[in-house]
Structures are given as C-alpha cells and as structure tokens.
C-alpha cells in the first residue's frame, strides 16, 4: 500500500492546485458564474455518489437534503440574522440530521422500494415548504439571502473571487475526504454490503449502522452544498426540491460514472457546460438534454470515467507490454448492484 | 363535520377512478419487470393532450377521440419499452438504470409537450355537464361515468390477466422468468404488451384528468406520485389492491383537502405512505395469487 502514498499525495496536491488556479483562468463574469454553478453541482453529485454509487442504495433523497440545507442557510441568515459561518455550520448539521432521519424508513426496505420512499421524501419536503409559508416563504421562496462573508470579507467582491476559491477548495477537499472514506474499513464495508450483503453480514458488518453513517455523512455534505448554492444564488425556493434537480443530479452521476470518486465531478462539469450551450435552444433544451441522458445511459454504460480509465489502462498496457493489451482493459470492472 | 361527507365521497369517487386507471398500468409493469416507470405521469399528460387535439381541434366526438388517443398511446408505450427500457433492463444494475432513464424521459416528454402544445392551460370538454342531486349536492354524471370506466377497465384487466393466455404469460413471466422462457413464452413480447396496455389505461385516466382539471405540460408529476402511493398502499403487484388503494387514497386526499386544508393534503398522503411502508412493506391489501 505504501507505494501508492506518493501518487495519492500528488493527486491531492493537484486537486488543490486546480482550485487555486481556477479564478485566474476564468476571469469574465459569465464564465465565473458558469464555473461556480459547475462546482456546486460537482459537490452535489460527488457527495450523492457516496450512497448511490458506492453504497448501492437507490437514494433519491439526496436532492431533498440539499434543498433542506439550502433552506436552513436562508432561514439562519434571514430569519435568525446569523453570520455566514454559523449559518453554514447549521446547514451542515441540519443536513446530517435529515440524512439520518431519511435512513430510518429505509432500514426495513430493499432495492426499489428505497427509490420510492426516498423520492417521496423529496416530495414531502416540497409540499412542507409550501405548507409552511411563515417559515419558508411558501411558493415565493426566501429571496435576498446575504452574500457569504468570511472574516469581514464578502465572497462576492472582486467578481466572486471568494466564491470561486471556496467552492474550488470545497470540491478538492470533498474528493480527498471521499477518497479517505472509501479507503477506510468503513468504506470497504459499504462496498461489501452493496456487492454481497449476506457475505458482508456474515463477516460481522452491521448493515444498518454502516448505511446510517453513510446517510448522515452524505446528508451533511448535501447540507453544505445546499447552503453554498443558496449563499451563491442568494435565494432559496421550491425549485430546490423539484423533479428537475433530481434528474439533473442523477444524469451528472451517471454521465460521469459511479465507479470513480471523481466521476460525478466530471459529469457535473460536462452537464453544466452542455446546459449552458443549450439555453439558446429555449424549449428544445430539456428535450435535447433528456434525450442525451438516455443515450448516454444506453450507449455508454459506466459513463465518462469508465471510458477514461479503460483508455488509460489500454495506453499503459501499450507502453509496458509493447502492444499487448492488458487484461484489465478487457474486463472493465462491473459490479452487481443487487445480488 | 358530517355535512361535508357527500362532497368528500363524490370527490373520492372521481379521484379514486382516475388513480386506479393510472396505477393499474404501473402495477402491471411492476409485476412483470420489477421497475417503476417514472414517465407514467408524462404518459397521462400526453394522452390528455392527444384527446384534447382530437376532440377540440379536429372536432371528433369525444368517445372516438378517446379511442384513437388510446390506440396511439398504446403504440407510444410500446415504443418506450423498445427504445428506452429494453436496452437497459437486462443490465446488472438495470433496475436503477430504467428508473433514471424513465425519469429523464419524463423531462423529455414535458419539453416535447411544451413544444407541441404550448404552455397554456387546456381543458377537454366533458361529454355531458348534466348533474343529479344527492342530499342537496349536485353530482356530475361524468363522475359516475369515470367510476364505471375505472371499475370496468381495471376489472376487465383483472379478468384478462387471470383468464386469458396473454394474462397467463404475464403471470408466468412475473413469477419465474426463466421457467416462462423454457415454456416458449417470449418475455420481450410480454414487456412490450404490458407497456402498451399501461399507456392505454393511462390515456383513459387522462380523460378523467383532462375533463376535471386543466392540462399543462408540467402536470405529470402530481399524478405520478399519487400512483406511487397507491401502488405501495395496495400492494405493488396486485390489481385488486390497486383498485382498493386508489379509492382509499382518493378518500384521504378528498377528506384532508376538505377538512384540514388543500396544502396539507399531499403531506398527509405522503406521511401515510411512509407509515404504511414501515408497518407493512408488502402493502395493506393481501396479495392474491
């Protein structure tokens, strides 16, 4: 294992370096808006993949935890008049609690029923927001969320420089944290439960405990992401719980690929860019977008990251074996989601 | 409190009829393929618009318009199975893939409806606006018609599934796919027919939907979610359960809207669903053969 440490450290340094450099590459306000949007979606998709991809749980509720985190941020800053950092911490805490609560009805369920009940959870959130207008602003939402300030400096000044750094650093840290989680015994147990629950349990893995922890962690991440979304776009409204966001997040994850930690990040960036191009098409854009998503699901199983890793494996095989394709490239890793 | 009983029951009859027509198809798909079709609500909306075009724009009499729309939608349902579901369902992670793909399909349908019919509200004129009185409450004859259609069609479907050869092949694939294949049943054909039947039933549900409320491109998600609730409530794989569940959910929705308030009714329905799933994950109505 020790021989991987340097390459891992180099990769992590690379993530952070990209986060530092981003604001100098993207200077125009429109491209900065696009990059911030992509980074927020990258946070959403990468944290979602912890339960969906690595946990193999049909968790559709992540979008709901994201939305609730966003509302927690808006309520803390607007109604309670809290400063940015405590509000952000509050949103993370709320996300974690909601993540834990969401898992409770999932305990007794398997497979497809989880998809149903977690989807229903998002809908309950949507209707609760509408039913509690005093707290949530109802269908009008909560506009006018103040820009995030850290140590007296607004992240929105200098053309959103602070947001770019903060979001870039958040994505880098999230990738590192997810990598550490997946390399830990906890991460291994999560994957074991996905691939062969009977075997994992017979080896002493507690399904409920491990998956509960995964929901709490991913809920906290979703809460953070929602809070950043609301702090950046300065409004919380019911579209946070919409059908559209669930579809968008899922297409990012599956376009990027669920097998690699960075896969959903790639998916998020690509889809944000594509969506931006599509806005010129007006009413056609959702049609083209959805058709593209379906085409990717059918024709590119494993998504971009699987194609990339396969390509890299082939290249490596060419370099080391002078032309002989390596065996790993011929058998792309596929795992059985339901045993 | 009791003075609201008649309007609530009438409303239950209408909602339950609509929900049973919508959910019967989902139950059929679930029992054979073990997936949920997230585009089912979109099918209802497209069916409704087709009926509107054929009756209001083309000027056909409503029954003929419904018949033509139903046939067209059955074709569209089969197309969805062929193009979107079939390539994905056989994968190891097929269940999840089909759900994500049909979710995307729902988005595609919404955009397409917006392009074809525009964002304005559309409403289908009912066959009759005549009413009759029950305890001083005016009840539309169309409500009775909706009830007859729902019970007739879903009941008819139950007969077909239990008595005909096609029904037997559906049940065979649902119970043991490999064994069914050994007996010469082609699962592909069963899936195709199930999707077609499901879309056709949704179109009749769309008639009830489009005559009682207005159609907009984005309206598919509401009925879809109610169909999920009905499906779970009644036991996912039983048509009888679907029928009972549909009227039960219709009653809960109608009574909570009437006595507690319109905005709380979806919350009540969904909370009930969570409770049902916790207590009886197999559904409230015991599963038949």
Coordinates of C-alpha atoms in Angstrom, one line a residue:
Chain A
X1 CA 0.0 0.0 0.0
X2 CA 2.9 2.4 0.8
X3 CA 3.9 2.8 -2.8
X4 CA 0.5 4.5 -3.6
X5 CA 1.0 7.2 -1.0
X6 CA 3.2 9.5 -3.1
X7 CA 0.9 9.3 -6.2
X8 CA -2.1 9.9 -4.0
X9 CA -0.4 12.9 -2.4
X10 CA 0.5 14.3 -5.8
X11 CA -3.1 13.9 -7.0
X12 CA -4.4 15.7 -3.9
X13 CA -2.0 18.5 -4.4
X14 CA -3.2 18.6 -7.9
X15 CA -6.8 19.0 -6.9
X16 CA -5.9 21.9 -4.5
X17 CA -3.7 23.5 -7.2
X18 CA -6.6 23.4 -9.7
X19 CA -8.8 25.0 -7.0
X20 CA -6.3 27.8 -6.5
X21 CA -5.7 28.4 -10.2
X22 CA -9.4 28.4 -11.4
X23 CA -10.1 32.1 -10.6
X24 CA -7.1 33.2 -12.8
X25 CA -8.2 31.1 -15.7
X26 CA -11.8 32.2 -15.6
X27 CA -12.0 35.9 -15.3
X28 CA -15.1 37.0 -17.3
X29 CA -18.2 37.3 -15.0
X30 CA -20.2 34.9 -17.2
X31 CA -17.6 32.2 -17.2
X32 CA -17.2 32.6 -13.4
X33 CA -20.9 32.2 -13.0
X34 CA -20.7 29.0 -15.0
X35 CA -17.7 27.7 -13.1
X36 CA -19.3 28.3 -9.7
X37 CA -22.5 26.6 -10.9
X38 CA -20.4 23.6 -12.1
X39 CA -18.6 23.4 -8.8
X40 CA -21.8 23.5 -6.8
X41 CA -23.2 20.7 -8.9
X42 CA -19.9 18.8 -8.6
X43 CA -20.3 18.9 -4.8
X44 CA -23.9 17.7 -5.1
X45 CA -23.1 14.8 -7.5
X46 CA -19.9 13.6 -5.8
X47 CA -21.5 13.5 -2.3
X48 CA -24.6 11.8 -3.7
X49 CA -22.5 9.1 -5.2
X50 CA -21.4 8.0 -1.7
X51 CA -24.8 6.4 -1.0
X52 CA -25.9 5.9 -4.6
X53 CA -22.8 4.6 -6.3
X54 CA -20.6 3.2 -3.5
X55 CA -23.4 2.3 -1.1
X56 CA -25.5 0.9 -3.9
X57 CA -28.6 2.3 -2.2
X58 CA -31.3 3.7 -4.5
X59 CA -31.2 7.0 -2.6
X60 CA -33.1 9.7 -4.4
X61 CA -33.4 11.8 -1.2
X62 CA -30.0 13.5 -1.6
X63 CA -31.7 16.3 -3.6
X64 CA -34.0 16.8 -0.6
X65 CA -31.2 17.0 1.9
X66 CA -29.6 19.5 -0.5
X67 CA -32.7 21.6 -0.6
X68 CA -33.2 21.4 3.2
X69 CA -29.6 22.5 3.7
X70 CA -30.3 25.5 1.4
X71 CA -33.4 26.4 3.3
X72 CA -31.5 26.1 6.6
X73 CA -29.0 28.6 5.3
X74 CA -31.6 31.0 4.2
X75 CA -33.6 30.8 7.4
X76 CA -30.5 31.1 9.6
X77 CA -29.2 34.2 7.8
X78 CA -32.6 35.9 7.1
X79 CA -34.8 34.9 10.0
X80 CA -32.3 34.4 12.7
X81 CA -29.8 37.0 11.4
X82 CA -26.9 34.7 12.0
X83 CA -23.4 35.3 10.4
X84 CA -22.3 33.2 7.4
X85 CA -20.1 30.7 9.2
X86 CA -22.6 29.7 12.0
X87 CA -25.3 29.5 9.4
X88 CA -23.2 27.2 7.2
X89 CA -22.5 25.0 10.2
X90 CA -26.2 25.0 11.0
X91 CA -27.0 23.9 7.4
X92 CA -24.4 21.1 7.6
X93 CA -25.9 20.0 11.0
X94 CA -29.4 20.0 9.6
X95 CA -28.3 18.1 6.6
X96 CA -26.7 15.4 8.7
X97 CA -29.8 15.1 11.0
X98 CA -32.1 15.0 7.9
X99 CA -29.8 12.4 6.3
X100 CA -30.1 10.2 9.5
X101 CA -33.9 10.7 9.6
X102 CA -34.2 9.7 6.0
X103 CA -32.5 6.5 6.6
X104 CA -35.0 5.4 9.3
X105 CA -37.8 4.4 6.9
X106 CA -35.2 2.8 4.6
X107 CA -34.0 0.4 7.2
X108 CA -36.6 -2.2 6.5
X109 CA -36.5 -1.8 2.8
X110 CA -34.5 -3.2 -0.1
X111 CA -33.8 -2.1 -3.6
X112 CA -36.5 -0.4 -5.5
X113 CA -38.7 0.4 -2.5
X114 CA -35.9 2.7 -1.3
X115 CA -36.1 4.6 -4.6
X116 CA -39.7 5.1 -4.0
X117 CA -39.6 6.2 -0.4
X118 CA -36.6 8.5 -0.8
X119 CA -38.3 10.1 -3.8
X120 CA -41.4 10.6 -1.7
X121 CA -39.2 12.2 0.9
X122 CA -38.2 14.9 -1.6
X123 CA -41.9 15.4 -2.4
X124 CA -42.9 15.7 1.3
X125 CA -40.2 18.4 1.7
X126 CA -41.6 20.2 -1.4
X127 CA -45.1 20.2 0.0
X128 CA -44.0 21.1 3.5
X129 CA -42.2 24.1 2.2
X130 CA -45.4 25.2 0.5
X131 CA -47.5 24.4 3.6
X132 CA -45.3 26.4 6.0
X133 CA -45.1 29.8 4.3
X134 CA -44.3 31.7 7.5
X135 CA -41.0 29.9 7.8
X136 CA -40.2 29.2 4.2
X137 CA -41.8 32.0 2.3
X138 CA -44.1 29.5 0.6
X139 CA -44.1 29.5 -3.2
X140 CA -42.3 32.9 -3.3
X141 CA -39.3 31.4 -1.5
X142 CA -36.8 33.3 0.6
X143 CA -35.0 35.9 -1.6
X144 CA -32.3 38.3 -0.5
X145 CA -30.0 35.8 1.3
X146 CA -26.9 37.9 2.1
X147 CA -23.6 37.1 0.3
X148 CA -21.3 34.9 2.4
X149 CA -18.7 36.8 4.4
X150 CA -15.6 35.3 6.0
X151 CA -13.5 37.4 8.4
X152 CA -15.4 40.5 7.2
X153 CA -14.7 39.9 3.5
X154 CA -17.6 39.3 1.2
X155 CA -17.0 36.3 -1.1
X156 CA -18.9 38.1 -3.8
X157 CA -16.4 41.0 -4.1
X158 CA -13.7 41.1 -6.9
X159 CA -16.2 39.4 -9.2
X160 CA -16.9 36.5 -6.9
X161 CA -13.3 35.6 -6.3
X162 CA -14.0 34.3 -2.8
X163 CA -16.8 32.0 -4.0
X164 CA -14.6 30.6 -6.7
X165 CA -11.8 29.8 -4.2
X166 CA -14.2 28.5 -1.6
X167 CA -16.1 26.2 -4.0
X168 CA -13.0 25.0 -5.7
X169 CA -11.4 24.2 -2.3
X170 CA -14.6 22.5 -1.2
X171 CA -14.6 20.2 -4.3
X172 CA -11.0 19.4 -3.7
X173 CA -11.5 18.7 0.0
X174 CA -14.6 16.7 -0.8
X175 CA -12.7 14.5 -3.2
X176 CA -9.9 13.9 -0.7
X177 CA -12.4 13.2 2.1
X178 CA -14.4 10.7 -0.1
X179 CA -11.1 9.0 -1.1
X180 CA -10.2 8.6 2.6
X181 CA -13.6 7.3 3.4
X182 CA -13.6 4.8 0.6
X183 CA -10.1 3.6 1.6
X184 CA -11.1 3.1 5.2
X185 CA -12.6 0.0 6.7
X186 CA -15.9 1.9 6.8
X187 CA -15.8 2.5 3.0
X188 CA -14.9 -1.1 2.4
X189 CA -17.8 -2.3 4.5
X190 CA -20.1 -0.1 2.5
X191 CA -19.0 -1.6 -0.8
X192 CA -19.1 -5.1 0.7
X193 CA -22.7 -4.5 1.7
X194 CA -23.5 -3.4 -1.8
X195 CA -21.8 -6.3 -3.6
X196 CA -22.8 -9.1 -1.3
X197 CA -24.9 -8.2 1.7
X198 CA -25.2 -11.8 3.0
X199 CA -21.4 -12.3 3.0
X200 CA -20.7 -8.9 4.5
X201 CA -23.1 -9.5 7.3
X202 CA -21.7 -12.9 8.0
X203 CA -18.3 -11.3 8.3
X204 CA -19.7 -9.1 11.0
X205 CA -20.6 -5.9 9.1
X206 CA -23.6 -4.2 10.6
X207 CA -25.7 -3.1 7.6
X208 CA -28.0 -0.6 9.5
X209 CA -25.1 1.1 11.3
X210 CA -22.8 1.5 8.3
X211 CA -25.5 2.7 6.0
X212 CA -26.9 5.0 8.6
X213 CA -23.5 6.6 9.0
X214 CA -23.2 6.9 5.2
X215 CA -26.6 8.7 5.1
X216 CA -25.5 11.1 7.9
X217 CA -22.2 11.9 6.2
X218 CA -23.7 12.4 2.7
X219 CA -26.5 14.4 4.4
X220 CA -24.0 16.7 6.0
X221 CA -22.3 17.1 2.6
X222 CA -25.6 17.8 0.9
X223 CA -26.5 20.3 3.6
X224 CA -23.2 22.1 2.9
X225 CA -23.8 22.1 -0.8
X226 CA -27.3 23.4 -0.5
X227 CA -26.1 26.2 1.8
X228 CA -23.4 27.2 -0.7
X229 CA -26.0 27.1 -3.5
X230 CA -28.3 29.4 -1.6
X231 CA -25.4 31.7 -0.5
X232 CA -24.2 32.0 -4.1
X233 CA -27.5 32.4 -5.9
X234 CA -28.9 34.4 -2.9
X235 CA -32.3 32.8 -2.9
X236 CA -34.0 29.6 -1.6
X237 CA -37.1 28.4 -3.4
X238 CA -39.1 25.3 -4.0
X239 CA -37.2 24.5 -7.2
X240 CA -34.6 23.1 -4.8
X241 CA -36.9 20.1 -4.4
X242 CA -38.1 20.0 -8.0
X243 CA -38.2 17.0 -10.3
X244 CA -35.7 18.8 -12.4
X245 CA -32.9 18.8 -9.8
X246 CA -33.2 15.1 -9.1
X247 CA -33.0 14.3 -12.8
X248 CA -30.1 16.7 -13.2
X249 CA -28.1 15.3 -10.3
X250 CA -28.7 11.7 -11.4
X251 CA -27.7 12.4 -15.0
X252 CA -24.5 14.1 -13.8
X253 CA -23.6 11.0 -11.7
X254 CA -24.3 8.5 -14.5
X255 CA -22.7 10.5 -17.2
X256 CA -19.6 10.9 -15.1
X257 CA -19.7 7.3 -13.9
X258 CA -20.3 5.9 -10.4
X259 CA -17.2 3.7 -10.0
X260 CA -14.7 6.5 -9.6
X261 CA -14.8 9.1 -6.9
X262 CA -14.1 11.9 -9.4
X263 CA -16.6 10.6 -12.0
X264 CA -19.6 12.6 -10.8
X265 CA -17.4 15.8 -10.8
X266 CA -16.6 15.3 -14.4
X267 CA -20.3 14.6 -15.1
X268 CA -21.3 17.8 -13.3
X269 CA -18.8 20.0 -15.2
X270 CA -19.8 18.5 -18.6
X271 CA -23.5 18.8 -18.0
X272 CA -23.3 22.3 -16.7
X273 CA -21.4 23.3 -19.8
X274 CA -23.8 21.5 -22.1
X275 CA -26.8 23.0 -20.3
X276 CA -25.3 26.4 -20.8
X277 CA -24.9 25.8 -24.5
X278 CA -28.5 24.5 -24.7
X279 CA -30.1 27.6 -23.2
X280 CA -30.0 29.1 -26.7
X281 CA -32.4 26.4 -27.8
X282 CA -35.1 27.5 -25.3
X283 CA -37.9 25.0 -25.2
X284 CA -35.8 22.4 -27.1
X285 CA -33.1 22.3 -24.4
X286 CA -34.9 20.0 -21.9
X287 CA -35.8 17.7 -24.8
X288 CA -32.2 17.5 -26.1
X289 CA -30.8 17.2 -22.6
X290 CA -33.1 14.3 -21.6
X291 CA -32.6 12.5 -24.9
X292 CA -28.8 12.9 -24.4
X293 CA -29.0 11.5 -20.9
X294 CA -31.0 8.4 -22.1
X295 CA -28.5 8.0 -25.0
X296 CA -25.5 8.0 -22.5
X297 CA -27.3 5.5 -20.2
X298 CA -27.9 3.2 -23.1
X299 CA -24.7 3.6 -25.2
X300 CA -22.1 4.5 -22.5
X301 CA -22.6 2.3 -19.5
X302 CA -20.2 3.3 -16.8
X303 CA -20.1 6.9 -18.1
X304 CA -17.1 9.1 -18.9
X305 CA -14.9 7.9 -16.0
X306 CA -15.2 4.3 -17.1
X307 CA -14.3 5.2 -20.7
X308 CA -11.3 7.3 -19.4
X309 CA -10.0 4.6 -17.0
X310 CA -10.4 2.0 -19.8
X311 CA -8.5 4.3 -22.2
X312 CA -5.7 4.9 -19.7
X313 CA -5.4 1.2 -18.9
X314 CA -5.1 0.4 -22.7
X315 CA -2.4 3.1 -23.0
X316 CA -0.5 1.8 -20.0
X317 CA -0.8 -1.7 -21.5
X318 CA 0.7 -0.5 -24.8
X319 CA 3.6 1.2 -23.0
X320 CA 4.6 -1.6 -20.7
X321 CA 3.7 -4.6 -22.7
X322 CA 4.7 -3.1 -26.1
X323 CA 1.4 -3.6 -27.8
X324 CA -0.2 -6.4 -25.9
X325 CA -3.5 -5.1 -24.5
X326 CA -3.5 -5.5 -20.7
X327 CA -6.1 -7.9 -19.2
X328 CA -7.5 -5.2 -17.0
X329 CA -8.6 -3.2 -20.0
X330 CA -10.6 -6.1 -21.4
X331 CA -12.6 -6.7 -18.3
X332 CA -13.9 -3.3 -17.1
X333 CA -15.0 -3.6 -13.5
X334 CA -18.6 -4.1 -13.2
X335 CA -20.3 -4.8 -10.0
X336 CA -23.6 -6.4 -9.4
X337 CA -25.9 -3.9 -7.7
X338 CA -28.3 -6.5 -6.4
X339 CA -27.2 -9.9 -5.5
Chain B
X1 CA -68.4 17.8 10.1
X2 CA -70.8 15.4 8.6
X3 CA -72.3 17.9 6.1
X4 CA -69.1 17.5 4.1
X5 CA -69.5 13.8 3.8
X6 CA -71.3 13.7 0.5
X7 CA -69.0 16.1 -1.4
X8 CA -66.0 14.2 0.0
X9 CA -67.4 10.9 -1.1
X10 CA -68.2 12.2 -4.6
X11 CA -64.7 13.6 -4.8
X12 CA -63.3 10.3 -3.6
X13 CA -65.2 8.5 -6.4
X14 CA -63.6 10.8 -9.0
X15 CA -60.1 10.8 -7.7
X16 CA -60.1 7.1 -7.0
X17 CA -61.3 6.3 -10.5
X18 CA -58.5 8.4 -12.0
X19 CA -55.9 6.9 -9.7
X20 CA -56.9 3.4 -10.3
X21 CA -56.7 3.8 -14.1
X22 CA -53.3 5.4 -13.7
X23 CA -51.9 2.9 -11.3
X24 CA -53.2 -0.3 -12.8
X25 CA -50.7 0.0 -15.6
X26 CA -47.8 0.7 -13.2
X27 CA -48.8 -2.3 -11.2
X28 CA -48.7 -4.4 -14.4
X29 CA -45.2 -3.1 -15.3
X30 CA -44.0 -3.6 -11.7
X31 CA -45.3 -7.2 -11.5
X32 CA -43.5 -8.2 -14.7
X33 CA -40.4 -6.1 -14.8
X34 CA -39.9 -5.0 -11.2
X35 CA -39.3 -1.4 -12.2
X36 CA -41.2 1.8 -11.7
X37 CA -41.9 3.8 -14.8
X38 CA -41.2 7.4 -13.8
X39 CA -42.5 8.6 -17.2
X40 CA -46.0 7.2 -16.4
X41 CA -47.3 10.6 -15.3
X42 CA -46.0 12.1 -18.6
X43 CA -47.9 9.4 -20.5
X44 CA -51.1 10.6 -18.8
X45 CA -50.3 14.2 -19.8
X46 CA -49.6 13.3 -23.4
X47 CA -52.7 11.2 -23.6
X48 CA -54.7 14.1 -22.3
X49 CA -53.3 16.5 -24.9
X50 CA -54.0 13.9 -27.7
X51 CA -57.6 13.7 -26.6
X52 CA -57.8 17.5 -26.5
X53 CA -56.4 17.8 -30.0
X54 CA -58.6 15.1 -31.5
X55 CA -61.8 16.4 -29.8
X56 CA -61.4 20.2 -29.6
X57 CA -59.2 20.9 -32.6
X58 CA -60.1 18.1 -35.0
X59 CA -63.7 18.2 -33.9
X60 CA -64.1 14.5 -33.4
X61 CA -66.8 13.2 -31.0
X62 CA -65.2 12.6 -27.6
X63 CA -65.6 8.8 -27.4
X64 CA -63.9 8.5 -30.8
X65 CA -61.2 10.9 -29.8
X66 CA -60.5 8.9 -26.7
X67 CA -60.4 5.6 -28.6
X68 CA -58.0 7.0 -31.2
X69 CA -55.8 8.6 -28.5
X70 CA -55.8 5.3 -26.5
X71 CA -54.6 3.3 -29.6
X72 CA -51.9 5.9 -30.3
X73 CA -50.7 5.9 -26.7
X74 CA -50.5 2.2 -26.6
X75 CA -48.2 2.5 -29.6
X76 CA -46.1 5.1 -27.8
X77 CA -46.0 2.9 -24.7
X78 CA -44.6 0.0 -26.7
X79 CA -42.1 2.4 -28.3
X80 CA -40.9 3.5 -24.9
X81 CA -40.4 -0.2 -23.9
X82 CA -38.5 -0.9 -27.1
X83 CA -36.2 2.1 -27.2
X84 CA -35.6 3.1 -23.6
X85 CA -36.5 0.1 -21.3
X86 CA -35.3 -2.9 -23.3
X87 CA -31.6 -1.9 -23.7
X88 CA -31.3 -1.1 -20.0
X89 CA -33.4 -3.6 -18.2
X90 CA -31.1 -6.6 -18.8
X91 CA -28.1 -4.9 -17.3
X92 CA -26.9 -5.9 -13.8
X93 CA -27.9 -2.5 -12.5
X94 CA -30.9 -2.4 -14.8
X95 CA -33.5 -1.5 -12.2
X96 CA -31.8 1.7 -11.3
X97 CA -30.9 2.5 -15.0
X98 CA -34.5 2.1 -16.1
X99 CA -35.7 4.4 -13.3
X100 CA -33.2 7.0 -14.2
X101 CA -33.9 6.7 -17.9
X102 CA -37.7 7.0 -17.4
X103 CA -37.1 9.9 -15.1
X104 CA -35.2 11.6 -18.0
X105 CA -38.0 10.5 -20.3
X106 CA -40.5 12.4 -18.2
X107 CA -38.4 15.5 -18.6
X108 CA -38.2 14.9 -22.4
X109 CA -42.0 14.4 -22.6
X110 CA -42.6 17.6 -20.6
X111 CA -40.3 19.6 -23.0
X112 CA -41.9 18.0 -26.1
X113 CA -45.5 18.7 -24.9
X114 CA -44.4 22.3 -24.3
X115 CA -43.1 22.5 -27.9
X116 CA -46.1 20.9 -29.5
X117 CA -49.0 22.3 -27.5
X118 CA -47.5 25.3 -25.8
X119 CA -47.6 26.3 -22.1
X120 CA -51.3 27.4 -22.0
X121 CA -53.9 25.6 -20.0
X122 CA -56.0 23.2 -21.9
X123 CA -59.2 21.5 -20.9
X124 CA -61.2 18.8 -22.5
X125 CA -65.0 19.4 -22.7
X126 CA -66.8 16.5 -20.9
X127 CA -69.5 14.5 -22.8
X128 CA -72.2 16.0 -20.6
X129 CA -72.4 18.6 -17.9
X130 CA -75.7 17.2 -16.6
X131 CA -75.9 16.7 -12.8
X132 CA -78.1 14.9 -10.3
X133 CA -78.8 15.6 -6.6
X134 CA -77.6 13.6 -3.6
X135 CA -78.7 15.1 -0.3
X136 CA -78.6 18.6 -1.9
X137 CA -75.2 18.2 -3.5
X138 CA -75.1 18.4 -7.3
X139 CA -73.2 15.4 -8.6
X140 CA -71.9 15.3 -12.2
X141 CA -72.9 12.3 -14.3
X142 CA -69.3 12.3 -15.6
X143 CA -68.2 11.3 -12.1
X144 CA -70.4 8.2 -12.3
X145 CA -69.1 7.6 -15.8
X146 CA -65.5 7.8 -14.6
X147 CA -66.3 5.3 -11.8
X148 CA -67.8 2.9 -14.3
X149 CA -64.9 3.3 -16.7
X150 CA -62.3 2.6 -13.9
X151 CA -64.0 -0.3 -12.4
X152 CA -64.9 -1.7 -15.8
X153 CA -61.5 -1.4 -17.3
X154 CA -59.4 -2.4 -14.2
X155 CA -61.9 -5.2 -13.5
X156 CA -61.6 -6.2 -17.2
X157 CA -57.9 -6.2 -16.9
X158 CA -58.0 -8.5 -13.9
X159 CA -60.2 -10.9 -15.9
X160 CA -57.8 -10.7 -18.8
X161 CA -54.7 -11.3 -16.6
X162 CA -56.4 -14.2 -14.8
X163 CA -58.3 -15.9 -17.6
X164 CA -56.6 -15.4 -21.0
X165 CA -53.5 -16.9 -22.4
X166 CA -51.9 -13.5 -22.6
X167 CA -52.7 -13.0 -19.0
X168 CA -51.2 -16.4 -18.2
X169 CA -47.9 -15.4 -19.9
X170 CA -47.8 -12.2 -17.9
X171 CA -48.3 -14.1 -14.7
X172 CA -45.7 -16.7 -15.8
X173 CA -43.1 -14.0 -16.5
X174 CA -43.9 -12.3 -13.2
X175 CA -43.4 -15.4 -11.2
X176 CA -40.5 -17.1 -12.9
X177 CA -39.0 -15.5 -16.0
X178 CA -36.6 -18.3 -16.8
X179 CA -39.2 -21.0 -16.4
X180 CA -41.6 -19.0 -18.6
X181 CA -38.9 -18.8 -21.3
X182 CA -38.5 -22.6 -21.1
X183 CA -42.2 -22.9 -21.9
X184 CA -41.8 -20.8 -25.0
X185 CA -43.0 -17.5 -23.7
X186 CA -41.1 -14.6 -25.0
X187 CA -40.6 -12.1 -22.1
X188 CA -39.9 -9.3 -24.6
X189 CA -43.4 -9.6 -26.1
X190 CA -44.9 -9.6 -22.6
X191 CA -43.0 -6.5 -21.6
X192 CA -44.0 -4.8 -24.8
X193 CA -47.7 -5.6 -24.4
X194 CA -47.6 -4.6 -20.7
X195 CA -46.1 -1.2 -21.6
X196 CA -48.7 -0.7 -24.3
X197 CA -51.6 -1.7 -22.0
X198 CA -50.3 0.6 -19.3
X199 CA -50.1 3.6 -21.6
X200 CA -53.6 2.9 -22.9
X201 CA -55.1 2.7 -19.4
X202 CA -53.3 6.0 -18.5
X203 CA -55.0 7.6 -21.5
X204 CA -58.4 6.7 -20.2
X205 CA -57.2 8.1 -16.9
X206 CA -56.2 11.2 -18.8
X207 CA -59.8 11.6 -20.0
X208 CA -60.9 11.9 -16.4
X209 CA -58.0 14.1 -15.5
X210 CA -58.4 16.5 -18.5
X211 CA -62.1 16.9 -18.1
X212 CA -61.9 17.7 -14.3
X213 CA -58.8 19.8 -14.2
X214 CA -56.6 21.7 -16.7
X215 CA -53.7 20.3 -18.6
X216 CA -50.3 21.9 -18.5
X217 CA -47.0 20.3 -19.7
X218 CA -45.6 20.1 -16.2
X219 CA -48.6 18.5 -14.5
X220 CA -47.5 14.9 -14.8
X221 CA -45.5 14.7 -11.6
X222 CA -48.5 15.0 -9.3
X223 CA -50.5 12.1 -10.6
X224 CA -47.3 10.0 -10.9
X225 CA -46.5 10.4 -7.2
X226 CA -50.1 9.6 -6.2
X227 CA -49.8 6.5 -8.4
X228 CA -46.7 5.5 -6.4
X229 CA -48.6 6.0 -3.2
X230 CA -51.5 3.9 -4.4
X231 CA -49.1 1.2 -5.6
X232 CA -47.5 0.9 -2.2
X233 CA -50.7 1.2 -0.4
X234 CA -52.5 -1.5 -2.3
X235 CA -49.5 -3.9 -2.6
X236 CA -47.4 -3.4 -5.6
X237 CA -48.3 -6.4 -7.7
X238 CA -52.0 -6.8 -7.1
X239 CA -54.6 -5.2 -9.3
X240 CA -57.3 -5.7 -6.7
X241 CA -55.0 -4.0 -4.2
X242 CA -54.6 -1.2 -6.7
X243 CA -58.3 -0.7 -7.0
X244 CA -58.8 -0.6 -3.3
X245 CA -55.7 1.5 -2.7
X246 CA -56.8 4.1 -5.4
X247 CA -60.2 4.8 -3.7
X248 CA -58.6 4.8 -0.2
X249 CA -56.0 7.4 -1.3
X250 CA -58.7 9.3 -3.1
X251 CA -60.7 9.4 0.1
X252 CA -57.7 10.5 2.2
X253 CA -56.9 13.2 -0.3
X254 CA -60.5 14.4 -0.6
X255 CA -61.1 14.4 3.2
X256 CA -57.9 16.1 4.1
X257 CA -58.5 18.8 1.5
X258 CA -62.0 19.3 2.7
X259 CA -61.4 19.3 6.5
X260 CA -57.8 20.3 7.0
X261 CA -56.8 22.4 4.0
X262 CA -55.6 21.9 0.5
X263 CA -51.9 22.4 1.1
X264 CA -51.8 19.8 3.8
X265 CA -53.4 17.0 1.8
X266 CA -50.3 15.9 -0.1
X267 CA -48.3 16.0 3.1
X268 CA -50.9 13.8 4.8
X269 CA -50.9 11.3 1.9
X270 CA -47.1 11.0 1.8
X271 CA -46.8 10.7 5.6
X272 CA -49.3 7.9 5.4
X273 CA -47.3 6.2 2.7
X274 CA -44.2 6.3 4.9
X275 CA -46.1 4.8 7.8
X276 CA -47.6 2.1 5.6
X277 CA -44.2 1.2 4.2
X278 CA -42.8 0.9 7.7
X279 CA -45.5 -1.2 9.1
X280 CA -46.4 -3.3 6.1
X281 CA -43.9 -3.1 3.3
X282 CA -45.9 -5.6 1.3
X283 CA -48.9 -3.3 1.1
X284 CA -52.1 -3.2 3.0
X285 CA -54.1 -5.4 0.8
X286 CA -53.0 -9.0 1.0
X287 CA -51.5 -10.2 -2.2
X288 CA -53.6 -12.7 -4.2
X289 CA -52.3 -15.4 -6.5

